[in-house]
Amino acid sequence: MTERAGELPGWARSALIAAFLVLVLSITVTLTGQGQLTSSGTSEAAVRLGLPILLAALGGLWAERAGIINIGLEGMMVLGTWGAAWAGYQWGPWAAVLGGLVLGALGGLVHAIATVTFNVNHIVSGVAVTLLGTGLTQYLATLLFTPVSQNPRQSPRLEGFAEYSIPGLSSGLQALEAQQRVFVSDLAGLLSGLVTGLTPIVVLGFALVPFSYFVLWKTPFGLRLRSCGESPVAAESLGVNVIAHKYVAVVVSGGLAGLGGAALVLNPGQLGYLENQVGGRGYIGLAAMIFGNWRPAGLLIGSALFGYVDGLQLRAGGEAVHALLYGATLVAVVVAVLWAIRRMYVAAGVALAAGLAVYAIYWSTETVPSEFASYAPQLVTLIVLAAASQRLRPPARLGVEYRRGEGH
């Protein structure tokens, strides 16, 4: 997509948004004393918890850019968790990565056969894949894990990847964080979590973001694949094998979702299969992709946001989530001012009213219930989708049935 004259490129807008959010967090830490908001521990947890969501979002990107709605990401992730646990128990962590990838890709293949070959409604097929994946993994876990773990809902503990940190950079950022300087130490704490406690699957997952951008936007194959989601009839008239490209996109989508399941299994705090451990992350990944407007950089920001909120509530609980309400108030006020400058007075009024309501909750309470804190990632999902709904631009033929030769 070409930038309009006078408009900042996408990467510059993303950098400005990130800097603004760090500033908001820094102000919130200063005024509330909740240092966990920008601690390296919270950032490290956010990376690990956001990685499965990121991989699911990338899977959704591949499928939906080719015109196939993939609401079955949840089921493909579930298949990936079992495949990773089974292979990882037999042959180690790299086999777990491959096992999750293969099982997720098989789920994607089922979805492709239903939607591309037989033109089944994409939503119906996605729900069916999720139900199939959930039921199949429960059966397979009972069959194969009970003899070795005595618990059909859980695999034995697996061998994980060794963790490492980037020498010099990690320790330097941690030293800067310890100095407790406003904004500087907050930024250092957040960055420290990105270079500390890394594993190969974390590096692989984040490397797939620029790789997906390069393949989908900078190669002839990517152009053909995206044309299948924008105008498959026109693509076919130019000699593109639309069916083949849709199949490839959905199978890759399933493989990436399965890799997200493997990331859950290989999380150093888990290291094993556990029934229901996906916990809706496939749907949150789909929401992150939509929030990112079907673009790699945008879905990376969305995944980071959801992972951050999840990591914060797990590490610090209700008090830190309560402090986050103050930061949300600041964001709402700034957004209201920006919309007022653009003469979007109704939207500005709604944003301001929402900010005042959130601040009233913050002012009238000292913490939030643990039940609310644990639901915070899902609540953030709803809020950001509502806020982003006006600027979304999905592929033109997303979810529309396609038959070879139609339109000629």
GROMACS .gro file of C-alpha atoms in nm:
model
  408
    1MET     CA    1   0.000   0.000   0.000
    2THR     CA    2   0.146   0.334  -0.105
    3GLU     CA    3   0.168   0.612   0.156
    4ARG     CA    4  -0.020   0.931   0.076
    5ALA     CA    5   0.178   1.254   0.036
    6GLY     CA    6   0.271   1.402   0.371
    7GLU     CA    7   0.178   1.084   0.559
    8LEU     CA    8   0.427   0.905   0.780
    9PRO     CA    9   0.532   0.555   0.671
   10GLY     CA   10   0.381   0.266   0.865
   11TRP     CA   11   0.699   0.187   1.059
   12ALA     CA   12   0.728   0.550   1.173
   13ARG     CA   13   0.367   0.556   1.293
   14SER     CA   14   0.422   0.230   1.482
   15ALA     CA   15   0.737   0.373   1.644
   16LEU     CA   16   0.553   0.688   1.753
   17ILE     CA   17   0.268   0.484   1.899
   18ALA     CA   18   0.515   0.264   2.087
   19ALA     CA   19   0.700   0.569   2.226
   20PHE     CA   20   0.371   0.726   2.334
   21LEU     CA   21   0.263   0.410   2.515
   22VAL     CA   22   0.598   0.386   2.696
   23LEU     CA   23   0.557   0.750   2.803
   24VAL     CA   24   0.207   0.678   2.934
   25LEU     CA   25   0.336   0.377   3.129
   26SER     CA   26   0.623   0.585   3.268
   27ILE     CA   27   0.384   0.855   3.391
   28THR     CA   28   0.159   0.588   3.540
   29VAL     CA   29   0.449   0.425   3.725
   30THR     CA   30   0.560   0.764   3.863
   31LEU     CA   31   0.213   0.857   3.989
   32THR     CA   32   0.098   0.517   4.113
   33GLY     CA   33   0.424   0.358   4.228
   34GLN     CA   34   0.348   0.032   4.042
   35GLY     CA   35   0.695  -0.044   3.909
   36GLN     CA   36   0.582  -0.381   3.773
   37LEU     CA   37   0.419  -0.198   3.483
   38THR     CA   38   0.759  -0.145   3.320
   39SER     CA   39   0.976  -0.407   3.489
   40SER     CA   40   1.197  -0.639   3.288
   41GLY     CA   41   1.018  -0.937   3.446
   42THR     CA   42   0.682  -0.821   3.313
   43SER     CA   43   0.832  -0.756   2.970
   44GLU     CA   44   0.993  -1.102   2.963
   45ALA     CA   45   0.663  -1.264   3.059
   46ALA     CA   46   0.487  -1.060   2.791
   47VAL     CA   47   0.723  -1.195   2.524
   48ARG     CA   48   0.658  -1.555   2.621
   49LEU     CA   49   0.283  -1.512   2.656
   50GLY     CA   50   0.250  -1.297   2.346
   51LEU     CA   51   0.444  -1.537   2.121
   52PRO     CA   52   0.163  -1.795   2.074
   53ILE     CA   53  -0.079  -1.510   2.000
   54LEU     CA   54   0.165  -1.362   1.749
   55LEU     CA   55   0.205  -1.693   1.567
   56ALA     CA   56  -0.172  -1.745   1.555
   57ALA     CA   57  -0.212  -1.390   1.420
   58LEU     CA   58   0.047  -1.458   1.149
   59GLY     CA   59  -0.144  -1.774   1.060
   60GLY     CA   60  -0.462  -1.572   1.026
   61LEU     CA   61  -0.277  -1.319   0.809
   62TRP     CA   62  -0.165  -1.581   0.556
   63ALA     CA   63  -0.510  -1.738   0.522
   64GLU     CA   64  -0.714  -1.420   0.514
   65ARG     CA   65  -0.485  -1.241   0.268
   66ALA     CA   66  -0.577  -1.525   0.032
   67GLY     CA   67  -0.947  -1.470   0.101
   68ILE     CA   68  -1.008  -1.757   0.349
   69ILE     CA   69  -1.146  -1.670   0.693
   70ASN     CA   70  -0.966  -1.890   0.944
   71ILE     CA   71  -1.164  -1.894   1.265
   72GLY     CA   72  -1.026  -2.245   1.314
   73LEU     CA   73  -0.693  -2.108   1.441
   74GLU     CA   74  -0.791  -2.216   1.792
   75GLY     CA   75  -0.833  -2.578   1.688
   76MET     CA   76  -0.510  -2.574   1.489
   77MET     CA   77  -0.326  -2.443   1.795
   78VAL     CA   78  -0.480  -2.722   2.004
   79LEU     CA   79  -0.358  -2.978   1.751
   80GLY     CA   80  -0.016  -2.813   1.767
   81THR     CA   81   0.003  -2.851   2.144
   82TRP     CA   82  -0.054  -3.224   2.126
   83GLY     CA   83   0.180  -3.271   1.829
   84ALA     CA   84   0.454  -3.075   2.005
   85ALA     CA   85   0.412  -3.264   2.332
   86TRP     CA   86   0.412  -3.606   2.168
   87ALA     CA   87   0.713  -3.539   1.944
   88GLY     CA   88   0.896  -3.346   2.216
   89TYR     CA   89   0.858  -3.631   2.463
   90GLN     CA   90   1.006  -3.873   2.210
   91TRP     CA   91   1.286  -3.669   2.055
   92GLY     CA   92   1.339  -3.333   2.226
   93PRO     CA   93   1.249  -2.965   2.178
   94TRP     CA   94   1.327  -2.930   1.807
   95ALA     CA   95   1.106  -3.231   1.737
   96ALA     CA   96   0.836  -3.057   1.942
   97VAL     CA   97   0.858  -2.755   1.711
   98LEU     CA   98   0.826  -2.979   1.405
   99GLY     CA   99   0.544  -3.182   1.560
  100GLY     CA  100   0.341  -2.871   1.639
  101LEU     CA  101   0.401  -2.735   1.289
  102VAL     CA  102   0.293  -3.057   1.116
  103LEU     CA  103  -0.022  -3.114   1.325
  104GLY     CA  104  -0.129  -2.753   1.281
  105ALA     CA  105  -0.069  -2.777   0.906
  106LEU     CA  106  -0.290  -3.089   0.893
  107GLY     CA  107  -0.566  -2.890   1.059
  108GLY     CA  108  -0.513  -2.619   0.798
  109LEU     CA  109  -0.535  -2.880   0.522
  110VAL     CA  110  -0.873  -2.996   0.652
  111HIS     CA  111  -0.995  -2.636   0.652
  112ALA     CA  112  -0.860  -2.584   0.298
  113ILE     CA  113  -1.033  -2.895   0.165
  114ALA     CA  114  -1.364  -2.783   0.315
  115THR     CA  115  -1.351  -2.418   0.211
  116VAL     CA  116  -1.154  -2.421  -0.114
  117THR     CA  117  -1.256  -2.752  -0.271
  118PHE     CA  118  -1.609  -2.796  -0.135
  119ASN     CA  119  -1.695  -2.427  -0.075
  120VAL     CA  120  -1.816  -2.488   0.280
  121ASN     CA  121  -1.895  -2.168   0.467
  122HIS     CA  122  -1.565  -2.049   0.618
  123ILE     CA  123  -1.708  -1.986   0.965
  124VAL     CA  124  -1.879  -2.325   0.978
  125SER     CA  125  -1.561  -2.500   0.866
  126GLY     CA  126  -1.348  -2.309   1.118
  127VAL     CA  127  -1.578  -2.400   1.406
  128ALA     CA  128  -1.576  -2.762   1.290
  129VAL     CA  129  -1.195  -2.769   1.279
  130THR     CA  130  -1.181  -2.628   1.633
  131LEU     CA  131  -1.426  -2.889   1.764
  132LEU     CA  132  -1.243  -3.163   1.576
  133GLY     CA  133  -0.905  -3.052   1.707
  134THR     CA  134  -1.027  -3.032   2.065
  135GLY     CA  135  -1.194  -3.372   2.060
  136LEU     CA  136  -0.912  -3.544   1.872
  137THR     CA  137  -0.640  -3.419   2.105
  138GLN     CA  138  -0.838  -3.527   2.412
  139TYR     CA  139  -0.867  -3.876   2.266
  140LEU     CA  140  -0.502  -3.895   2.162
  141ALA     CA  141  -0.383  -3.761   2.497
  142THR     CA  142  -0.585  -4.028   2.678
  143LEU     CA  143  -0.448  -4.296   2.447
  144LEU     CA  144  -0.080  -4.199   2.455
  145PHE     CA  145  -0.010  -3.998   2.770
  146THR     CA  146  -0.196  -4.211   3.026
  147PRO     CA  147   0.063  -4.494   3.014
  148VAL     CA  148   0.352  -4.254   3.082
  149SER     CA  149   0.200  -3.984   3.304
  150GLN     CA  150  -0.105  -4.153   3.463
  151ASN     CA  151  -0.299  -3.839   3.372
  152PRO     CA  152  -0.485  -3.824   3.038
  153ARG     CA  153  -0.506  -3.446   3.060
  154GLN     CA  154  -0.135  -3.385   3.091
  155SER     CA  155   0.186  -3.505   2.928
  156PRO     CA  156   0.507  -3.583   3.113
  157ARG     CA  157   0.740  -3.287   3.163
  158LEU     CA  158   0.935  -3.221   2.844
  159GLU     CA  159   1.290  -3.118   2.774
  160GLY     CA  160   1.295  -2.747   2.692
  161PHE     CA  161   1.530  -2.518   2.505
  162ALA     CA  162   1.820  -2.359   2.689
  163GLU     CA  163   1.758  -1.993   2.770
  164TYR     CA  164   2.010  -1.723   2.689
  165SER     CA  165   2.043  -1.346   2.698
  166ILE     CA  166   2.222  -1.110   2.462
  167PRO     CA  167   2.561  -1.047   2.628
  168GLY     CA  168   2.629  -0.690   2.737
  169LEU     CA  169   2.298  -0.552   2.619
  170SER     CA  170   2.086  -0.743   2.872
  171SER     CA  171   2.305  -0.656   3.172
  172GLY     CA  172   2.342  -0.295   3.059
  173LEU     CA  173   1.967  -0.245   3.030
  174GLN     CA  174   1.910  -0.406   3.370
  175ALA     CA  175   2.166  -0.171   3.527
  176LEU     CA  176   1.990   0.126   3.369
  177GLU     CA  177   1.655  -0.002   3.492
  178ALA     CA  178   1.790  -0.021   3.850
  179GLN     CA  179   1.875   0.352   3.845
  180GLN     CA  180   1.500   0.433   3.853
  181ARG     CA  181   1.513   0.732   3.622
  182VAL     CA  182   1.181   0.850   3.487
  183PHE     CA  183   1.113   0.720   3.134
  184VAL     CA  184   1.474   0.609   3.077
  185SER     CA  185   1.460   0.328   3.334
  186ASP     CA  186   1.106   0.239   3.230
  187LEU     CA  187   1.215   0.206   2.867
  188ALA     CA  188   1.523   0.007   2.972
  189GLY     CA  189   1.307  -0.232   3.176
  190LEU     CA  190   1.072  -0.296   2.885
  191LEU     CA  191   1.359  -0.345   2.639
  192SER     CA  192   1.548  -0.569   2.882
  193GLY     CA  193   1.271  -0.826   2.869
  194LEU     CA  194   1.316  -0.847   2.491
  195VAL     CA  195   1.680  -0.956   2.515
  196THR     CA  196   1.669  -1.167   2.834
  197GLY     CA  197   1.563  -1.530   2.877
  198LEU     CA  198   1.535  -1.593   2.504
  199THR     CA  199   1.484  -1.936   2.348
  200PRO     CA  200   1.519  -2.045   1.983
  201ILE     CA  201   1.141  -2.064   1.935
  202VAL     CA  202   1.105  -1.703   2.056
  203VAL     CA  203   1.365  -1.586   1.805
  204LEU     CA  204   1.206  -1.796   1.531
  205GLY     CA  205   0.860  -1.661   1.608
  206PHE     CA  206   0.960  -1.296   1.590
  207ALA     CA  207   1.175  -1.355   1.281
  208LEU     CA  208   0.863  -1.485   1.105
  209VAL     CA  209   0.711  -1.135   1.117
  210PRO     CA  210   0.958  -0.969   0.874
  211PHE     CA  211   0.979  -1.295   0.679
  212SER     CA  212   0.601  -1.296   0.626
  213TYR     CA  213   0.610  -0.930   0.525
  214PHE     CA  214   0.887  -0.998   0.273
  215VAL     CA  215   0.717  -1.302   0.121
  216LEU     CA  216   0.367  -1.153   0.103
  217TRP     CA  217   0.457  -0.799  -0.004
  218LYS     CA  218   0.794  -0.820  -0.180
  219THR     CA  219   0.778  -1.135  -0.391
  220PRO     CA  220   0.576  -1.233  -0.702
  221PHE     CA  221   0.437  -1.530  -0.508
  222GLY     CA  222   0.308  -1.298  -0.235
  223LEU     CA  223   0.150  -1.066  -0.488
  224ARG     CA  224  -0.032  -1.357  -0.648
  225LEU     CA  225  -0.147  -1.489  -0.312
  226ARG     CA  226  -0.283  -1.149  -0.202
  227SER     CA  227  -0.455  -1.106  -0.538
  228CYS     CA  228  -0.653  -1.422  -0.457
  229GLY     CA  229  -0.803  -1.239  -0.161
  230GLU     CA  230  -0.865  -0.914  -0.347
  231SER     CA  231  -0.994  -1.034  -0.684
  232PRO     CA  232  -0.955  -1.405  -0.759
  233VAL     CA  233  -1.135  -1.373  -1.094
  234ALA     CA  234  -0.886  -1.111  -1.214
  235ALA     CA  235  -0.597  -1.318  -1.078
  236GLU     CA  236  -0.720  -1.625  -1.264
  237SER     CA  237  -0.751  -1.426  -1.587
  238LEU     CA  238  -0.380  -1.342  -1.552
  239GLY     CA  239  -0.281  -1.706  -1.520
  240VAL     CA  240  -0.268  -1.737  -1.139
  241ASN     CA  241  -0.362  -2.080  -1.003
  242VAL     CA  242  -0.603  -1.945  -0.742
  243ILE     CA  243  -0.692  -2.284  -0.593
  244ALA     CA  244  -0.328  -2.378  -0.537
  245HIS     CA  245  -0.243  -2.044  -0.379
  246LYS     CA  246  -0.541  -2.066  -0.142
  247TYR     CA  247  -0.437  -2.417  -0.041
  248VAL     CA  248  -0.080  -2.306   0.029
  249ALA     CA  249  -0.200  -2.007   0.230
  250VAL     CA  250  -0.435  -2.207   0.453
  251VAL     CA  251  -0.188  -2.491   0.512
  252VAL     CA  252   0.083  -2.237   0.606
  253SER     CA  253  -0.175  -2.067   0.826
  254GLY     CA  254  -0.239  -2.392   1.011
  255GLY     CA  255   0.134  -2.461   1.043
  256LEU     CA  256   0.192  -2.121   1.202
  257ALA     CA  257  -0.099  -2.173   1.443
  258GLY     CA  258   0.043  -2.516   1.530
  259LEU     CA  259   0.378  -2.351   1.592
  260GLY     CA  260   0.194  -2.123   1.835
  261GLY     CA  261   0.072  -2.436   2.013
  262ALA     CA  262   0.431  -2.562   2.028
  263ALA     CA  263   0.535  -2.229   2.181
  264LEU     CA  264   0.281  -2.287   2.459
  265VAL     CA  265   0.409  -2.637   2.524
  266LEU     CA  266   0.775  -2.523   2.526
  267ASN     CA  267   0.713  -2.223   2.752
  268PRO     CA  268   0.976  -2.262   3.029
  269GLY     CA  269   0.702  -2.223   3.289
  270GLN     CA  270   0.497  -2.508   3.139
  271LEU     CA  271   0.709  -2.756   2.937
  272GLY     CA  272   0.431  -2.996   2.856
  273TYR     CA  273   0.084  -3.055   2.720
  274LEU     CA  274  -0.209  -2.962   2.942
  275GLU     CA  275  -0.571  -2.993   2.839
  276ASN     CA  276  -0.732  -2.657   2.757
  277GLN     CA  277  -0.398  -2.476   2.779
  278VAL     CA  278  -0.467  -2.283   2.457
  279GLY     CA  279  -0.742  -2.099   2.643
  280GLY     CA  280  -0.880  -1.891   2.355
  281ARG     CA  281  -0.543  -1.764   2.232
  282GLY     CA  282  -0.633  -1.860   1.876
  283TYR     CA  283  -0.927  -1.623   1.888
  284ILE     CA  284  -0.715  -1.352   2.051
  285GLY     CA  285  -0.459  -1.402   1.772
  286LEU     CA  286  -0.736  -1.349   1.519
  287ALA     CA  287  -0.832  -1.030   1.705
  288ALA     CA  288  -0.468  -0.915   1.700
  289MET     CA  289  -0.457  -0.966   1.323
  290ILE     CA  290  -0.777  -0.765   1.277
  291PHE     CA  291  -0.648  -0.492   1.511
  292GLY     CA  292  -0.333  -0.483   1.297
  293ASN     CA  293  -0.547  -0.429   0.985
  294TRP     CA  294  -0.417  -0.746   0.818
  295ARG     CA  295  -0.057  -0.615   0.826
  296PRO     CA  296   0.246  -0.781   0.994
  297ALA     CA  297   0.363  -0.473   1.189
  298GLY     CA  298   0.012  -0.403   1.315
  299LEU     CA  299  -0.050  -0.756   1.435
  300LEU     CA  300   0.288  -0.751   1.611
  301ILE     CA  301   0.172  -0.448   1.813
  302GLY     CA  302  -0.161  -0.613   1.886
  303SER     CA  303   0.004  -0.937   2.001
  304ALA     CA  304   0.247  -0.742   2.219
  305LEU     CA  305  -0.042  -0.556   2.380
  306PHE     CA  306  -0.235  -0.871   2.466
  307GLY     CA  307   0.079  -1.051   2.585
  308TYR     CA  308   0.171  -0.752   2.803
  309VAL     CA  309  -0.166  -0.740   2.977
  310ASP     CA  310  -0.161  -1.117   3.030
  311GLY     CA  311   0.193  -1.109   3.169
  312LEU     CA  312   0.112  -0.815   3.396
  313GLN     CA  313  -0.189  -0.978   3.556
  314LEU     CA  314   0.001  -1.304   3.610
  315ARG     CA  315   0.306  -1.138   3.767
  316ALA     CA  316   0.152  -0.855   3.966
  317GLY     CA  317  -0.220  -0.932   3.997
  318GLY     CA  318  -0.502  -0.690   4.065
  319GLU     CA  319  -0.303  -0.392   4.194
  320ALA     CA  320  -0.099  -0.356   3.876
  321VAL     CA  321  -0.407  -0.400   3.656
  322HIS     CA  322  -0.576  -0.135   3.872
  323ALA     CA  323  -0.287   0.104   3.803
  324LEU     CA  324  -0.324   0.028   3.434
  325LEU     CA  325  -0.670   0.191   3.452
  326TYR     CA  326  -0.493   0.520   3.520
  327GLY     CA  327  -0.282   0.475   3.208
  328ALA     CA  328  -0.594   0.388   3.007
  329THR     CA  329  -0.747   0.717   3.123
  330LEU     CA  330  -0.447   0.911   2.990
  331VAL     CA  331  -0.467   0.732   2.655
  332ALA     CA  332  -0.841   0.803   2.626
  333VAL     CA  333  -0.789   1.175   2.694
  334VAL     CA  334  -0.511   1.205   2.435
  335VAL     CA  335  -0.720   1.018   2.177
  336ALA     CA  336  -1.015   1.248   2.251
  337VAL     CA  337  -0.797   1.556   2.194
  338LEU     CA  338  -0.662   1.419   1.865
  339TRP     CA  339  -1.010   1.337   1.738
  340ALA     CA  340  -1.134   1.682   1.842
  341ILE     CA  341  -0.849   1.841   1.642
  342ARG     CA  342  -0.965   1.638   1.342
  343ARG     CA  343  -1.321   1.765   1.407
  344MET     CA  344  -1.445   1.415   1.489
  345TYR     CA  345  -1.645   1.557   1.777
  346VAL     CA  346  -1.876   1.261   1.840
  347ALA     CA  347  -1.585   1.014   1.856
  348ALA     CA  348  -1.391   1.258   2.076
  349GLY     CA  349  -1.686   1.287   2.313
  350VAL     CA  350  -1.719   0.909   2.337
  351ALA     CA  351  -1.344   0.869   2.405
  352LEU     CA  352  -1.351   1.138   2.672
  353ALA     CA  353  -1.657   0.988   2.839
  354ALA     CA  354  -1.493   0.645   2.837
  355GLY     CA  355  -1.178   0.792   2.991
  356LEU     CA  356  -1.374   0.963   3.268
  357ALA     CA  357  -1.563   0.642   3.340
  358VAL     CA  358  -1.239   0.445   3.367
  359TYR     CA  359  -1.089   0.711   3.594
  360ALA     CA  360  -1.399   0.700   3.816
  361ILE     CA  361  -1.345   0.325   3.858
  362TYR     CA  362  -0.976   0.383   3.935
  363TRP     CA  363  -1.050   0.660   4.188
  364SER     CA  364  -1.325   0.471   4.369
  365THR     CA  365  -1.136   0.142   4.410
  366GLU     CA  366  -0.797   0.037   4.546
  367THR     CA  367  -0.757  -0.283   4.347
  368VAL     CA  368  -0.953  -0.496   4.104
  369PRO     CA  369  -1.092  -0.844   4.179
  370SER     CA  370  -0.871  -1.132   4.076
  371GLU     CA  371  -1.147  -1.257   3.845
  372PHE     CA  372  -1.143  -0.925   3.658
  373ALA     CA  373  -0.762  -0.921   3.644
  374SER     CA  374  -0.751  -1.269   3.489
  375TYR     CA  375  -1.008  -1.158   3.230
  376ALA     CA  376  -0.809  -0.843   3.143
  377PRO     CA  377  -0.655  -0.978   2.815
  378GLN     CA  378  -1.000  -1.068   2.678
  379LEU     CA  379  -1.138  -0.730   2.786
  380VAL     CA  380  -0.851  -0.552   2.610
  381THR     CA  381  -0.933  -0.758   2.300
  382LEU     CA  382  -1.289  -0.623   2.295
  383ILE     CA  383  -1.181  -0.263   2.359
  384VAL     CA  384  -0.911  -0.244   2.093
  385LEU     CA  385  -1.133  -0.409   1.830
  386ALA     CA  386  -1.407  -0.157   1.904
  387ALA     CA  387  -1.156   0.129   1.880
  388ALA     CA  388  -1.000   0.001   1.557
  389SER     CA  389  -1.321  -0.096   1.378
  390GLN     CA  390  -1.354   0.233   1.188
  391ARG     CA  391  -1.018   0.208   1.010
  392LEU     CA  392  -1.018  -0.157   0.911
  393ARG     CA  393  -0.971  -0.259   0.549
  394PRO     CA  394  -0.997  -0.639   0.505
  395PRO     CA  395  -0.920  -0.810   0.174
  396ALA     CA  396  -1.201  -0.733  -0.069
  397ARG     CA  397  -1.309  -1.095  -0.130
  398LEU     CA  398  -1.248  -1.226   0.221
  399GLY     CA  399  -1.488  -1.509   0.301
  400VAL     CA  400  -1.646  -1.508  -0.046
  401GLU     CA  401  -1.685  -1.845  -0.219
  402TYR     CA  402  -1.473  -1.894  -0.529
  403ARG     CA  403  -1.517  -2.147  -0.808
  404ARG     CA  404  -1.267  -2.190  -1.087
  405GLY     CA  405  -1.382  -2.025  -1.407
  406GLU     CA  406  -1.648  -1.805  -1.246
  407GLY     CA  407  -1.687  -1.458  -1.393
  408HIS     CA  408  -1.569  -1.561  -1.742
   0.00000   0.00000   0.00000
